[in-house]
């Protein structure tokens, strides 16, 4: 993949700039998620507030990036890899924005669950899921930055592991709730957080799919067999 | 990244600074290695060949004055009732190739064409092939509208008269009216069929030339940049017309406008330095081309 080398230098700058904006948005979402998880794990209400109050930055970037993409399409009529770059950016920022919302949700649960405590085993399961999702998002953004389709195929498959973790944690929470109905409120909060994390995994997988589309021109969405892996191409 | 500072009105592109692109401005064209690469490729990338094509061309070579070769081993098929667009940089041979299809190159002294060019399986360069009859089957529309200095009626009637397609005046009237109607011009000129064709606007003149081309009921229409001298509205009219004509004719169009090729053609052939580099359906060529040179050309990169 090569973004530069257009006869029009200005066009190179425009594409490079919108790509940088998308990567910047990715970095911001990653930071929001990390802070939200830290706020949740360490019951840090100040940090949770910070995450809730920063979501607008993610939303604003989404709008700006879409606007810049529309402008480039109108003025340049991009084709081939340039067209795929813009389409993959437009689609990626939608997923990134949703991830930002999920991170905000986690931060809000961190605020509502202040002062309650859950058993250490659940706490560590949630932390584990959070780490898996954090790693997957980081890797997905990395493939986006490097435009590395091969790595995107590998990273996309981590979603399976995250789904399995989520199922495991759901069963744990169910048991916990059945043991004592007083646990239900706290358990549901934990479940919503786990659900938000699982959704971030799904969105990260989408980003990997857009990277494959960008580099290889192949749309691999909804082509996975039942076990959910991205097929070998 | 701790802070994101984005001014709300930062919608204009920074002219420099944030980009990582170095100011590589060297064209970096190693023509020798590109030619070697094209020479090695046995056939064009994509799907150059079709089942039951209208035109089948194989290993076409064109030489001007023995010394200069303009086309190298061009092999591709042109389908029935399709619009195929030939694109490529200036001097890539796309017009030369187009002109082989109705032997227009015969008119240039010292030109030699080798290879197989079959129209419905019939060799158009066969010894007993009459180029005049061939050009009635394979019509042509040029870049600059070139109506004869005659009336609108006579412009269209010229071909049918020459080939004796009408036995009487009323039949000829019918042919003229039908041709002008198909070319989308009849309603604009029906009250002044006897005024000179050269008095029409550029877009109307070009549609008159298309009417003249279809008056002899050709099978194929070749168009060499038919809209490059027209304004956007006249261009849109001609493009719409081309799409309508597709049901009755096979159309080959050479165009410098890639957007035009993308808009009106079903298949696209990319020419470079006299070689056919890639032929495929237009959607594929413009979203995911198979050859680096095609990609560079349609995205506006220097390669």
GROMACS .gro file of N, CA, C and O in nm, chain B residues 114-154:
model
  164
  347UNK      N    1  -0.024  -0.617  -3.830
  347UNK     CA    2  -0.017  -0.763  -3.834
  347UNK      C    3  -0.100  -0.820  -3.721
  347UNK      O    4  -0.138  -0.749  -3.628
  348UNK      N    5  -0.127  -0.949  -3.729
  348UNK     CA    6  -0.207  -1.015  -3.626
  348UNK      C    7  -0.347  -1.045  -3.675
  348UNK      O    8  -0.379  -1.021  -3.791
  349UNK      N    9  -0.429  -1.101  -3.587
  349UNK     CA   10  -0.565  -1.140  -3.625
  349UNK      C   11  -0.665  -1.039  -3.572
  349UNK      O   12  -0.667  -1.010  -3.452
  350UNK      N   13  -0.746  -0.985  -3.660
  350UNK     CA   14  -0.857  -0.899  -3.619
  350UNK      C   15  -0.983  -0.955  -3.682
  350UNK      O   16  -1.003  -0.942  -3.803
  351UNK      N   17  -1.065  -1.022  -3.601
  351UNK     CA   18  -1.180  -1.093  -3.654
  351UNK      C   19  -1.310  -1.028  -3.605
  351UNK      O   20  -1.332  -1.013  -3.485
  352UNK      N   21  -1.392  -0.988  -3.702
  352UNK     CA   22  -1.525  -0.933  -3.671
  352UNK      C   23  -1.624  -1.045  -3.698
  352UNK      O   24  -1.640  -1.088  -3.813
  353UNK      N   25  -1.688  -1.094  -3.593
  353UNK     CA   26  -1.775  -1.212  -3.605
  353UNK      C   27  -1.702  -1.326  -3.675
  353UNK      O   28  -1.759  -1.394  -3.761
  354UNK      N   29  -1.576  -1.345  -3.642
  354UNK     CA   30  -1.499  -1.455  -3.698
  354UNK      C   31  -1.442  -1.427  -3.837
  354UNK      O   32  -1.371  -1.510  -3.893
  355UNK      N   33  -1.469  -1.310  -3.892
  355UNK     CA   34  -1.428  -1.279  -4.029
  355UNK      C   35  -1.307  -1.186  -4.024
  355UNK      O   36  -1.310  -1.082  -3.958
  356UNK      N   37  -1.202  -1.224  -4.096
  356UNK     CA   38  -1.078  -1.147  -4.095
  356UNK      C   39  -1.099  -1.014  -4.167
  356UNK      O   40  -1.120  -1.012  -4.289
  357UNK      N   41  -1.091  -0.903  -4.093
  357UNK     CA   42  -1.120  -0.775  -4.157
  357UNK      C   43  -1.002  -0.724  -4.240
  357UNK      O   44  -1.015  -0.629  -4.315
  358UNK      N   45  -0.887  -0.789  -4.226
  358UNK     CA   46  -0.771  -0.751  -4.309
  358UNK      C   47  -0.750  -0.850  -4.424
  358UNK      O   48  -0.646  -0.850  -4.488
  359UNK      N   49  -0.851  -0.936  -4.449
  359UNK     CA   50  -0.840  -1.031  -4.560
  359UNK      C   51  -0.830  -0.955  -4.692
  359UNK      O   52  -0.879  -0.842  -4.704
  360UNK      N   53  -0.766  -1.019  -4.790
  360UNK     CA   54  -0.742  -0.954  -4.920
  360UNK      C   55  -0.872  -0.909  -4.986
  360UNK      O   56  -0.879  -0.804  -5.047
  361UNK      N   57  -0.977  -0.993  -4.974
  361UNK     CA   58  -1.101  -0.961  -5.044
  361UNK      C   59  -1.195  -0.873  -4.961
  361UNK      O   60  -1.309  -0.853  -4.997
  362UNK      N   61  -1.145  -0.823  -4.850
  362UNK     CA   62  -1.230  -0.738  -4.765
  362UNK      C   63  -1.229  -0.595  -4.819
  362UNK      O   64  -1.123  -0.535  -4.834
  363UNK      N   65  -1.347  -0.543  -4.845
  363UNK     CA   66  -1.357  -0.405  -4.895
  363UNK      C   67  -1.364  -0.310  -4.776
  363UNK      O   68  -1.460  -0.312  -4.700
  364UNK      N   69  -1.262  -0.224  -4.759
  364UNK     CA   70  -1.260  -0.134  -4.642
  364UNK      C   71  -1.382  -0.043  -4.635
  364UNK      O   72  -1.426  -0.006  -4.526
  365UNK      N   73  -1.436  -0.006  -4.751
  365UNK     CA   74  -1.552   0.084  -4.750
  365UNK      C   75  -1.673   0.013  -4.689
  365UNK      O   76  -1.745   0.069  -4.605
  366UNK      N   77  -1.693  -0.114  -4.728
  366UNK     CA   78  -1.803  -0.191  -4.669
  366UNK      C   79  -1.778  -0.217  -4.521
  366UNK      O   80  -1.870  -0.213  -4.440
  367UNK      N   81  -1.651  -0.243  -4.491
  367UNK     CA   82  -1.616  -0.267  -4.351
  367UNK      C   83  -1.653  -0.146  -4.265
  367UNK      O   84  -1.709  -0.158  -4.156
  368UNK      N   85  -1.624  -0.025  -4.319
  368UNK     CA   86  -1.650   0.096  -4.241
  368UNK      C   87  -1.800   0.125  -4.229
  368UNK      O   88  -1.841   0.202  -4.142
  369UNK      N   89  -1.881   0.063  -4.317
  369UNK     CA   90  -2.026   0.073  -4.298
  369UNK      C   91  -2.067  -0.016  -4.181
  369UNK      O   92  -2.160   0.016  -4.107
  370UNK      N   93  -1.996  -0.127  -4.162
  370UNK     CA   94  -2.028  -0.216  -4.049
  370UNK      C   95  -1.968  -0.165  -3.919
  370UNK      O   96  -2.017  -0.193  -3.811
  371UNK      N   97  -1.853  -0.099  -3.932
  371UNK     CA   98  -1.784  -0.046  -3.814
  371UNK      C   99  -1.770   0.105  -3.832
  371UNK      O  100  -1.678   0.152  -3.898
  372UNK      N  101  -1.864   0.180  -3.775
  372UNK     CA  102  -1.866   0.324  -3.795
  372UNK      C  103  -1.774   0.395  -3.697
  372UNK      O  104  -1.719   0.335  -3.605
  373UNK      N  105  -1.756   0.525  -3.721
  373UNK     CA  106  -1.664   0.598  -3.635
  373UNK      C  107  -1.713   0.740  -3.606
  373UNK      O  108  -1.770   0.805  -3.693
  374UNK      N  109  -1.688   0.783  -3.483
  374UNK     CA  110  -1.719   0.920  -3.442
  374UNK      C  111  -1.590   0.979  -3.385
  374UNK      O  112  -1.521   0.913  -3.308
  375UNK      N  113  -1.557   1.100  -3.428
  375UNK     CA  114  -1.427   1.156  -3.392
  375UNK      C  115  -1.435   1.256  -3.278
  375UNK      O  116  -1.544   1.292  -3.233
  376UNK      N  117  -1.317   1.300  -3.236
  376UNK     CA  118  -1.309   1.393  -3.124
  376UNK      C  119  -1.379   1.525  -3.156
  376UNK      O  120  -1.461   1.574  -3.080
  377UNK      N  121  -1.343   1.581  -3.273
  377UNK     CA  122  -1.405   1.707  -3.312
  377UNK      C  123  -1.524   1.677  -3.400
  377UNK      O  124  -1.512   1.602  -3.497
  378UNK      N  125  -1.641   1.733  -3.367
  378UNK     CA  126  -1.756   1.710  -3.455
  378UNK      C  127  -1.720   1.753  -3.596
  378UNK      O  128  -1.670   1.863  -3.616
  379UNK      N  129  -1.741   1.667  -3.695
  379UNK     CA  130  -1.701   1.699  -3.832
  379UNK      C  131  -1.814   1.675  -3.931
  379UNK      O  132  -1.801   1.594  -4.021
  380UNK      N  133  -1.928   1.748  -3.913
  380UNK     CA  134  -2.034   1.729  -4.012
  380UNK      C  135  -1.988   1.775  -4.149
  380UNK      O  136  -1.901   1.862  -4.160
  381UNK      N  137  -2.045   1.712  -4.253
  381UNK     CA  138  -2.013   1.758  -4.388
  381UNK      C  139  -2.073   1.897  -4.406
  381UNK      O  140  -2.175   1.929  -4.344
  382UNK      N  141  -2.014   1.979  -4.494
  382UNK     CA  142  -2.073   2.111  -4.519
  382UNK      C  143  -2.198   2.098  -4.604
  382UNK      O  144  -2.205   2.148  -4.717
  383UNK      N  145  -2.295   2.027  -4.551
  383UNK     CA  146  -2.420   2.001  -4.619
  383UNK      C  147  -2.533   2.023  -4.520
  383UNK      O  148  -2.508   2.051  -4.403
  384UNK      N  149  -2.656   2.002  -4.566
  384UNK     CA  150  -2.770   2.018  -4.476
  384UNK      C  151  -2.771   1.905  -4.373
  384UNK      O  152  -2.705   1.801  -4.391
  385UNK      N  153  -2.846   1.926  -4.266
  385UNK     CA  154  -2.859   1.823  -4.163
  385UNK      C  155  -2.908   1.694  -4.227
  385UNK      O  156  -2.854   1.585  -4.204
  386UNK      N  157  -3.011   1.707  -4.314
  386UNK     CA  158  -3.069   1.590  -4.381
  386UNK      C  159  -2.962   1.517  -4.461
  386UNK      O  160  -2.945   1.395  -4.448
  387UNK      N  161  -2.888   1.592  -4.542
  387UNK     CA  162  -2.790   1.528  -4.631
  387UNK      C  163  -2.674   1.466  -4.555
  387UNK      O  164  -2.616   1.366  -4.599
   0.00000   0.00000   0.00000
